[in-house]
Amino acid sequence: MEEVLGQAAKSSDFRKMTPLADEELITLYYFSSLVDGSKASEWLLQPLQEHRCAVDDAIALRACLPFQNVTFTHDPQVVETALLAGCILILLQHKDQPCLLVDVHHDSLGLRQNNETENEFSVVGPKKGFVESVDVNVHLLRTQMQVPELVVEELTIGSVSKTRVVVVYLQGVTNEELVGTIRQRLEDIDFDVLFDSSQLDQIISDHSNTPFPLFLSTERIDRVTYAIISGQVAVLANGSPYAVTGPSNFLDFFISPEDYYLPWILGSFFRLIRLTCVILSIFATPLYVAVLTFHFEVIPDNILVPLIESRMHVPFPPIIEVIFLEITIELLREAGARLPTKIGQTLGIVGGIVIGEASVRAALTSNILLIIVALAALASFTTPIFKMANTIRLIRFPFIFLAGLWGGLGIVAGFVLLMGHLLRLKSLGMPYLVPLFPFRGGNFTDSVIRASYLYTTTRSIFLRPQKLKRYSPAARREKPDED
């Protein structure tokens, strides 16, 4: 015990205190930066001074303290862990008595009070999101799913950070194999400091050498709730406002919670637009390079003349022209994201207009390509999940280089390689392209489109849930008008 206290005493925020001024019957040790001073003064010091007769017996002293979390121990390792978690160590004068650990950590210091979603905004639907406290996040989930079957398992990860990580699932619905797999992968982690749940996403993924996210990371409570009731597993880490859900497939990253708050026809329409925008964002500029470099014959005659006039004074080949504009767009996007909000918006608008206009006037690029690049950039913004949007931005560049080398053949070769890579990917052992491959026709009611609630009564088959039925739609009956 002396070794633990000696090591802690090297820190300037470590305190030693004797609450009974005239006697040294008990001694308190704690880190002042971790404990709640008002809670310790009102609920701990005052009872100790009022019950002086109980300070000789640890059990009697425990009965005098108005705390639920009080631990008896002789283990120095337990004492060290508890002190660093915000507990106060109470040492009695009698060495044969166990020491007491009282939990008085500051549970609100440094935490933001606002829990609105910032990066996954939706016009319709709830605006509540997670915060950096795992206890608050579990509370938010339990208020949304008020059933005893909601199981929360806690682990500690990080040899230095000792980060609390919880696994949340619905017992009787979620496949036990999935729960066991994710529990085992988390328990096997040997890491020093865990800053965010996004690190867990990468550490426990089935394939680390891929730009595609294999777990869905979100700050929205409704998205995590829907994943849990569908049979998925959620992982939350203390200090992170994001939850990780899995197993996830490719189509999950193009589903917005707003789809379920709009009529199903509108929700399906917007979902199809997002999937179409992915294709446009990836292949628009590579097709421009391939056509202008190798395949002039596919351009209609009425478009060929304005295209030639647009590129008449451009001294660079199409691939250099495209890379110049694409990198310019990426620079504007990164600069706008790193700067304060108002400055970033101004930079994005003014910079885009000024650089685009100046590039065309200086004959560094054609105005037609400027339109195509702008459309491709807008299309990438329609992806609801930021990680997948970044992936789409990245894989566009290999297609541009392949189009510049071999034209349409290069684009086809790149597409074959991309599909081969996607077919190899798995999330917690589940194929990444399901329900497209392996084909599961019964799951298309809530994947490519969002069907009516009358037809989304069952959970996804590929998740192998223990309970397939979600709900039973009530029969709609028209009541006669009453006079």
Coordinates of C-alpha atoms in Angstrom, one line a residue:
M1 CA 0.0 0.0 0.0
E2 CA 2.9 2.4 0.8
E3 CA 4.3 1.9 -2.7
V4 CA 1.0 2.9 -4.3
L5 CA 0.6 6.0 -2.1
G6 CA 4.2 6.9 -2.6
Q7 CA 3.9 6.8 -6.4
A8 CA 0.7 8.8 -6.3
A9 CA 2.2 11.4 -3.9
K10 CA 4.6 12.5 -6.8
S11 CA 1.6 14.2 -8.4
S12 CA 0.7 17.7 -7.2
D13 CA -3.0 17.0 -7.3
F14 CA -2.7 14.1 -4.8
R15 CA -4.0 15.0 -1.4
K16 CA -3.6 13.5 2.1
M17 CA -6.1 14.6 4.8
T18 CA -7.0 13.9 8.4
P19 CA -10.7 14.8 9.0
L20 CA -10.4 14.6 12.8
A21 CA -8.1 17.4 13.5
D22 CA -7.1 16.4 17.1
E23 CA -6.7 12.6 16.3
E24 CA -5.2 10.6 13.4
L25 CA -7.6 7.7 13.7
I26 CA -8.4 7.8 10.0
T27 CA -6.6 9.3 6.9
L28 CA -8.0 10.2 3.6
Y29 CA -6.1 10.0 0.3
Y30 CA -7.5 11.2 -3.1
F31 CA -6.8 13.0 -6.4
S32 CA -8.4 16.5 -6.1
S33 CA -8.7 16.7 -9.9
L34 CA -11.0 13.7 -10.0
V35 CA -13.3 13.9 -7.0
D36 CA -16.3 16.2 -6.5
G37 CA -15.3 18.5 -3.7
S38 CA -18.8 19.5 -2.6
K39 CA -19.9 15.9 -2.6
A40 CA -16.9 14.8 -0.5
S41 CA -17.3 17.7 2.0
E42 CA -21.0 17.4 2.5
W43 CA -21.5 13.6 2.4
L44 CA -18.2 12.2 3.6
L45 CA -16.4 14.6 5.9
Q46 CA -19.5 15.6 7.8
P47 CA -20.6 12.0 8.7
L48 CA -17.0 11.1 9.6
Q49 CA -16.9 14.0 12.1
E50 CA -20.3 13.2 13.5
H51 CA -19.7 9.5 14.1
R52 CA -16.2 9.6 15.7
C53 CA -17.0 6.5 17.7
A54 CA -17.2 4.4 14.6
V55 CA -13.8 5.1 13.2
D56 CA -12.2 2.1 14.9
D57 CA -14.3 -0.4 12.9
A58 CA -14.5 -0.5 9.1
I59 CA -18.0 -2.2 9.0
A60 CA -19.5 0.3 11.5
L61 CA -17.9 3.2 9.6
R62 CA -19.4 1.9 6.4
A63 CA -22.9 2.0 8.0
C64 CA -22.4 5.7 8.8
L65 CA -21.6 6.8 5.2
P66 CA -24.5 7.7 2.9
F67 CA -22.9 6.1 -0.2
Q68 CA -23.9 3.1 -2.2
N69 CA -20.4 2.5 -3.8
V70 CA -18.2 1.7 -0.8
T71 CA -15.6 -1.1 -1.2
F72 CA -13.5 -3.0 1.4
T73 CA -10.1 -4.1 0.3
H74 CA -6.5 -4.9 1.2
D75 CA -5.4 -5.2 -2.4
P76 CA -3.0 -2.3 -3.5
Q77 CA -3.9 -2.8 -7.2
V78 CA -7.6 -2.3 -6.4
V79 CA -6.7 0.8 -4.4
E80 CA -4.6 2.2 -7.3
T81 CA -7.4 1.7 -9.9
A82 CA -10.1 3.2 -7.6
L83 CA -8.0 6.3 -6.8
L84 CA -7.5 7.0 -10.5
A85 CA -11.3 6.5 -11.0
G86 CA -12.2 9.3 -8.6
C87 CA -12.5 7.4 -5.3
I88 CA -11.4 8.5 -1.9
L89 CA -9.2 6.0 0.1
I90 CA -10.0 5.8 3.9
L91 CA -7.2 4.3 5.9
L92 CA -7.9 3.3 9.5
Q93 CA -5.3 3.5 12.2
H94 CA -5.7 -0.2 13.0
K95 CA -3.7 -2.1 10.4
D96 CA -5.8 -5.2 10.7
Q97 CA -8.9 -3.3 9.4
P98 CA -9.5 -3.2 5.6
C99 CA -9.4 0.2 3.9
L100 CA -12.5 1.8 2.4
L101 CA -12.9 3.2 -1.1
V102 CA -15.7 5.7 -1.5
D103 CA -16.7 6.7 -5.0
V104 CA -17.1 10.5 -5.2
H105 CA -16.0 11.1 -8.7
H106 CA -17.1 14.2 -10.5
D107 CA -19.7 12.9 -13.0
S108 CA -20.4 16.1 -14.9
L109 CA -17.1 18.1 -15.0
G110 CA -15.9 18.6 -18.5
L111 CA -19.0 17.2 -20.2
R112 CA -21.1 19.1 -22.7
Q113 CA -24.8 19.5 -21.9
N114 CA -25.9 19.9 -25.5
N115 CA -26.5 16.5 -27.1
E116 CA -27.9 17.6 -30.5
T117 CA -26.6 15.8 -33.6
E118 CA -24.1 17.9 -35.4
N119 CA -22.8 15.8 -38.3
E120 CA -25.9 13.7 -39.0
F121 CA -28.5 16.4 -39.2
S122 CA -32.0 15.6 -40.4
V123 CA -34.9 18.0 -41.1
V124 CA -37.6 15.6 -39.8
G125 CA -37.2 13.4 -36.7
P126 CA -35.5 13.7 -33.3
K127 CA -32.4 15.8 -32.9
K128 CA -31.0 13.9 -29.9
G129 CA -27.5 12.5 -30.0
F130 CA -24.9 10.9 -27.8
V131 CA -22.5 12.7 -25.5
E132 CA -19.0 11.9 -24.1
S133 CA -20.4 10.1 -21.0
V134 CA -21.1 6.4 -21.4
D135 CA -23.5 6.5 -18.4
V136 CA -25.6 9.2 -20.1
N137 CA -25.6 7.3 -23.4
V138 CA -26.8 4.1 -21.8
H139 CA -29.5 6.2 -20.0
L140 CA -30.6 7.6 -23.4
L141 CA -30.8 4.1 -24.9
R142 CA -32.8 2.8 -21.9
T143 CA -35.3 5.6 -22.1
Q144 CA -35.8 4.7 -25.8
M145 CA -36.0 0.9 -25.2
Q146 CA -37.8 0.3 -21.9
V147 CA -37.5 -3.5 -21.8
P148 CA -35.5 -5.7 -19.4
E149 CA -34.2 -7.6 -22.4
L150 CA -31.8 -4.7 -23.2
V151 CA -28.5 -6.0 -22.0
V152 CA -25.5 -3.8 -21.2
E153 CA -22.2 -5.5 -20.7
E154 CA -19.2 -3.4 -19.5
L155 CA -15.5 -4.0 -20.3
T156 CA -12.3 -2.0 -19.6
I157 CA -10.0 -1.4 -22.5
G158 CA -6.7 0.5 -22.6
S159 CA -3.6 -0.2 -20.4
V160 CA -3.2 3.5 -19.7
S161 CA -6.6 5.1 -20.3
K162 CA -8.7 2.3 -18.6
T163 CA -11.6 3.3 -20.8
R164 CA -15.0 1.9 -20.0
V165 CA -16.6 0.2 -23.0
V166 CA -20.1 -1.2 -23.1
V167 CA -21.7 -3.7 -25.4
V168 CA -25.4 -3.3 -25.9
Y169 CA -27.8 -5.8 -27.5
L170 CA -31.3 -7.2 -27.2
Q171 CA -31.5 -10.5 -25.5
G172 CA -33.8 -13.0 -27.3
V173 CA -33.4 -11.1 -30.6
T174 CA -29.6 -10.7 -31.2
N175 CA -27.8 -13.8 -32.3
E176 CA -25.6 -15.0 -29.5
E177 CA -22.8 -15.8 -31.9
L178 CA -22.5 -12.1 -32.9
V179 CA -22.5 -11.1 -29.2
G180 CA -19.8 -13.7 -28.4
T181 CA -17.7 -12.7 -31.4
I182 CA -17.7 -9.0 -30.6
R183 CA -17.1 -9.7 -26.9
Q184 CA -14.1 -11.9 -27.6
R185 CA -12.6 -9.3 -30.0
L186 CA -13.0 -6.6 -27.4
E187 CA -11.5 -8.7 -24.6
D188 CA -8.5 -9.6 -26.8
I189 CA -7.6 -5.9 -27.4
D190 CA -4.2 -4.8 -26.0
F191 CA -4.0 -1.1 -26.5
D192 CA -2.7 1.8 -24.4
V193 CA -5.1 4.8 -24.8
L194 CA -8.5 4.6 -26.3
F195 CA -9.6 8.1 -27.4
D196 CA -12.7 7.3 -29.4
S197 CA -15.0 4.4 -30.4
S198 CA -13.8 4.8 -34.0
Q199 CA -10.5 3.2 -32.9
L200 CA -12.5 0.1 -31.8
D201 CA -14.1 0.1 -35.3
Q202 CA -10.7 -0.4 -36.8
I203 CA -9.2 -2.7 -34.2
I204 CA -12.0 -5.3 -34.2
S205 CA -12.8 -5.2 -37.9
D206 CA -12.4 -8.4 -40.0
H207 CA -10.2 -6.7 -42.6
S208 CA -7.9 -3.8 -41.6
N209 CA -6.5 -3.2 -45.1
T210 CA -9.6 -1.7 -46.7
P211 CA -10.8 1.9 -47.1
F212 CA -14.4 0.8 -46.6
P213 CA -15.8 1.1 -43.1
L214 CA -17.0 -2.3 -41.9
F215 CA -18.9 -1.0 -38.8
L216 CA -21.4 1.9 -38.8
S217 CA -20.3 4.7 -36.6
T218 CA -23.1 7.2 -35.6
E219 CA -24.0 9.9 -33.1
R220 CA -27.8 9.4 -33.5
I221 CA -29.8 7.6 -30.9
D222 CA -32.5 6.6 -33.3
R223 CA -30.1 5.0 -35.7
V224 CA -28.5 2.9 -32.9
T225 CA -31.9 2.0 -31.5
Y226 CA -33.0 0.7 -34.9
A227 CA -29.8 -1.3 -35.2
I228 CA -30.3 -2.9 -31.8
I229 CA -33.9 -3.9 -32.4
S230 CA -32.9 -5.3 -35.8
G231 CA -30.6 -7.7 -34.2
Q232 CA -27.3 -5.9 -34.4
V233 CA -24.8 -5.2 -31.5
A234 CA -23.8 -1.6 -30.4
V235 CA -20.5 -0.7 -28.8
L236 CA -20.1 2.6 -26.8
A237 CA -16.9 4.0 -25.2
N238 CA -16.6 6.5 -22.4
G239 CA -15.3 9.8 -23.8
S240 CA -16.8 9.3 -27.3
P241 CA -20.1 10.7 -28.6
Y242 CA -20.3 8.0 -31.3
A243 CA -21.6 4.5 -31.1
V244 CA -20.4 1.6 -33.3
T245 CA -23.0 -0.9 -34.6
G246 CA -22.4 -4.1 -36.4
P247 CA -22.4 -6.3 -38.4
S248 CA -23.0 -3.7 -41.1
N249 CA -23.4 -4.2 -44.9
F250 CA -22.6 -1.8 -47.8
L251 CA -26.2 -0.5 -48.2
D252 CA -26.4 0.4 -44.5
F253 CA -24.2 3.4 -45.1
F254 CA -26.7 5.0 -47.5
I255 CA -29.7 4.8 -45.3
S256 CA -30.7 7.9 -43.4
P257 CA -33.1 7.9 -40.4
E258 CA -35.0 10.6 -42.2
D259 CA -36.2 7.8 -44.7
Y260 CA -38.4 6.4 -41.9
Y261 CA -40.0 9.7 -41.0
L262 CA -41.2 10.5 -44.5
P263 CA -43.8 8.6 -46.5
W264 CA -42.3 5.4 -47.9
I265 CA -42.5 6.6 -51.5
L266 CA -40.4 9.7 -50.7
G267 CA -38.0 7.7 -48.5
S268 CA -37.4 5.2 -51.3
F269 CA -36.9 7.9 -53.8
F270 CA -34.3 9.7 -51.8
R271 CA -32.5 6.5 -51.0
L272 CA -32.3 5.6 -54.7
I273 CA -31.0 9.1 -55.4
R274 CA -28.2 8.5 -52.9
L275 CA -27.2 5.2 -54.5
T276 CA -27.3 6.9 -57.9
C277 CA -25.1 9.7 -56.6
V278 CA -22.5 7.2 -55.5
I279 CA -22.1 6.0 -59.1
L280 CA -22.0 9.5 -60.4
S281 CA -19.4 10.6 -57.9
I282 CA -17.1 7.7 -58.6
F283 CA -17.4 7.5 -62.4
A284 CA -18.2 11.0 -63.7
T285 CA -14.6 12.4 -64.0
P286 CA -13.0 9.0 -65.0
L287 CA -15.5 8.7 -67.9
Y288 CA -14.6 12.3 -68.9
V289 CA -10.9 11.3 -69.1
A290 CA -11.6 8.1 -70.9
V291 CA -13.8 9.6 -73.5
L292 CA -11.6 12.6 -74.3
T293 CA -8.4 10.5 -74.3
F294 CA -9.5 7.3 -76.1
H295 CA -13.1 7.3 -77.2
F296 CA -14.0 10.5 -79.1
E297 CA -16.3 8.4 -81.3
V298 CA -18.9 8.0 -78.6
I299 CA -19.5 11.8 -78.3
P300 CA -22.6 13.0 -80.2
D301 CA -21.9 15.5 -83.0
N302 CA -24.0 18.3 -81.4
I303 CA -21.9 18.0 -78.2
L304 CA -18.5 17.6 -79.9
V305 CA -18.3 21.2 -81.2
P306 CA -18.9 23.0 -77.9
L307 CA -16.6 20.4 -76.2
I308 CA -13.8 21.2 -78.7
E309 CA -14.3 24.9 -78.2
S310 CA -14.2 24.5 -74.4
R311 CA -10.8 22.7 -74.6
M312 CA -9.3 24.6 -77.5
H313 CA -6.9 26.7 -75.3
V314 CA -6.3 24.2 -72.5
P315 CA -2.6 23.1 -72.8
F316 CA -2.9 20.0 -70.5
P317 CA -4.2 16.5 -71.3
P318 CA -7.6 15.6 -69.7
I319 CA -6.1 13.5 -66.9
I320 CA -3.9 16.5 -65.7
E321 CA -6.9 18.8 -66.0
V322 CA -9.1 16.5 -63.9
I323 CA -6.5 15.9 -61.2
F324 CA -5.9 19.6 -60.9
L325 CA -9.6 20.3 -60.3
E326 CA -10.2 17.3 -58.1
I327 CA -7.3 18.2 -55.8
T328 CA -8.5 21.8 -55.7
I329 CA -12.0 20.6 -54.6
E330 CA -10.4 18.4 -51.9
L331 CA -8.2 21.3 -50.7
L332 CA -11.3 23.6 -50.4
R333 CA -13.2 20.8 -48.6
E334 CA -10.4 20.1 -46.1
A335 CA -9.8 23.8 -45.4
G336 CA -13.5 24.5 -44.9
A337 CA -13.7 21.6 -42.4
R338 CA -10.7 22.6 -40.3
L339 CA -11.5 26.3 -40.1
P340 CA -14.2 27.8 -37.8
T341 CA -17.7 27.4 -39.2
K342 CA -18.4 30.9 -40.5
I343 CA -14.9 31.3 -42.1
G344 CA -15.1 27.8 -43.5
Q345 CA -18.4 28.5 -45.3
T346 CA -17.1 31.7 -46.7
L347 CA -13.9 30.1 -47.9
G348 CA -15.8 27.2 -49.6
I349 CA -18.2 29.6 -51.4
V350 CA -15.8 32.4 -52.4
G351 CA -12.8 30.0 -53.0
G352 CA -14.8 27.8 -55.2
I353 CA -16.2 30.6 -57.3
V354 CA -12.9 32.5 -57.6
I355 CA -10.7 29.5 -58.3
G356 CA -13.2 28.0 -60.8
E357 CA -13.7 31.2 -62.7
A358 CA -9.9 32.0 -62.7
S359 CA -9.1 28.5 -63.9
V360 CA -11.4 28.7 -66.9
R361 CA -10.2 32.2 -67.8
A362 CA -6.6 31.2 -67.5
A363 CA -7.3 28.2 -69.8
L364 CA -6.1 25.7 -67.1
T365 CA -9.3 23.8 -67.4
S366 CA -12.5 23.7 -69.5
N367 CA -15.9 24.9 -68.2
I368 CA -17.5 21.6 -69.0
L369 CA -15.1 19.7 -66.7
L370 CA -15.7 22.3 -64.0
I371 CA -19.4 21.4 -64.1
I372 CA -18.7 17.7 -64.0
V373 CA -16.3 18.0 -61.1
A374 CA -18.8 20.2 -59.2
L375 CA -21.6 17.6 -59.8
A376 CA -19.3 14.8 -58.6
A377 CA -18.5 16.7 -55.4
L378 CA -22.1 17.5 -54.7
A379 CA -23.0 13.8 -55.3
S380 CA -20.5 12.7 -52.7
F381 CA -22.1 15.0 -50.1
T382 CA -25.4 13.0 -50.3
T383 CA -23.9 10.0 -48.4
P384 CA -25.3 10.2 -44.8
I385 CA -22.2 8.5 -43.1
F386 CA -19.1 10.6 -43.2
K387 CA -16.7 7.6 -43.3
M388 CA -18.3 6.2 -46.4
A389 CA -18.3 9.6 -48.1
N390 CA -14.5 9.8 -47.5
T391 CA -14.1 6.4 -49.0
I392 CA -16.0 7.4 -52.2
R393 CA -13.7 10.5 -52.4
L394 CA -10.6 8.3 -52.3
I395 CA -11.5 5.5 -54.7
R396 CA -12.3 8.1 -57.4
F397 CA -8.6 8.8 -57.9
P398 CA -7.5 5.2 -58.9
F399 CA -10.3 5.2 -61.5
I400 CA -9.1 8.5 -62.9
F401 CA -5.5 7.1 -63.3
L402 CA -6.9 3.9 -64.9
A403 CA -9.0 5.9 -67.3
G404 CA -6.0 8.0 -68.3
L405 CA -3.9 4.8 -68.9
W406 CA -6.4 2.5 -70.7
G407 CA -9.6 4.4 -71.2
G408 CA -12.8 2.5 -70.8
L409 CA -10.9 -0.8 -70.4
G410 CA -9.2 0.7 -67.4
I411 CA -12.5 1.7 -65.8
V412 CA -13.9 -1.8 -66.4
A413 CA -10.7 -3.3 -64.9
G414 CA -10.9 -1.0 -61.9
F415 CA -14.6 -1.9 -61.4
V416 CA -13.8 -5.6 -61.5
L417 CA -11.0 -5.2 -58.9
L418 CA -13.4 -3.1 -56.7
M419 CA -16.1 -5.6 -56.8
G420 CA -13.7 -8.4 -56.1
H421 CA -12.4 -6.5 -53.0
L422 CA -16.0 -5.8 -51.8
L423 CA -16.9 -9.5 -52.2
R424 CA -14.0 -10.5 -49.9
L425 CA -15.0 -8.1 -47.2
K426 CA -16.9 -9.3 -44.1
S427 CA -18.3 -7.6 -41.0
L428 CA -18.3 -9.9 -38.0
G429 CA -18.3 -12.8 -40.4
M430 CA -21.3 -11.5 -42.4
P431 CA -20.7 -10.8 -46.2
Y432 CA -20.4 -7.1 -46.8
L433 CA -22.5 -7.0 -50.0
V434 CA -25.5 -8.9 -48.6
P435 CA -28.4 -8.8 -49.6
L436 CA -27.0 -8.1 -53.1
F437 CA -24.5 -11.0 -52.8
P438 CA -25.4 -13.6 -51.5
F439 CA -28.8 -12.5 -52.9
R440 CA -31.5 -12.2 -50.3
G441 CA -34.7 -11.1 -52.0
G442 CA -36.7 -10.9 -48.9
N443 CA -34.5 -8.1 -47.5
F444 CA -35.0 -5.7 -50.3
T445 CA -38.0 -4.2 -48.6
D446 CA -35.6 -2.2 -46.4
S447 CA -32.3 -1.9 -48.2
V448 CA -32.3 -0.5 -51.8
I449 CA -35.8 0.9 -51.1
R450 CA -37.8 1.6 -48.0
A451 CA -41.1 -0.2 -48.3
S452 CA -44.3 0.5 -46.4
Y453 CA -44.5 -0.4 -42.8
L454 CA -47.0 -3.1 -43.8
Y455 CA -44.1 -5.0 -45.4
T456 CA -41.2 -4.4 -43.0
T457 CA -42.5 -6.5 -40.2
T458 CA -39.6 -9.0 -40.2
R459 CA -35.9 -8.5 -39.3
S460 CA -33.1 -9.1 -41.7
I461 CA -32.6 -12.8 -42.3
F462 CA -28.8 -12.5 -42.9
L463 CA -28.4 -11.2 -39.2
R464 CA -29.9 -14.6 -38.1
P465 CA -31.9 -13.1 -35.3
Q466 CA -33.5 -15.4 -32.7
K467 CA -36.8 -13.7 -33.2
L468 CA -37.6 -12.9 -36.8
K469 CA -40.9 -11.0 -36.3
R470 CA -40.7 -7.4 -35.3
Y471 CA -44.4 -6.4 -35.1
S472 CA -47.8 -7.3 -36.6
P473 CA -49.4 -4.6 -38.6
A474 CA -53.0 -4.0 -37.6
A475 CA -55.6 -4.5 -40.2
R476 CA -56.9 -1.1 -41.5
R477 CA -60.7 -0.9 -41.4
E478 CA -62.7 1.9 -42.7
K479 CA -65.4 3.0 -40.2
P480 CA -68.6 4.3 -41.5
D481 CA -69.3 7.9 -40.9
E482 CA -71.6 8.7 -38.0
D483 CA -74.3 11.2 -38.4

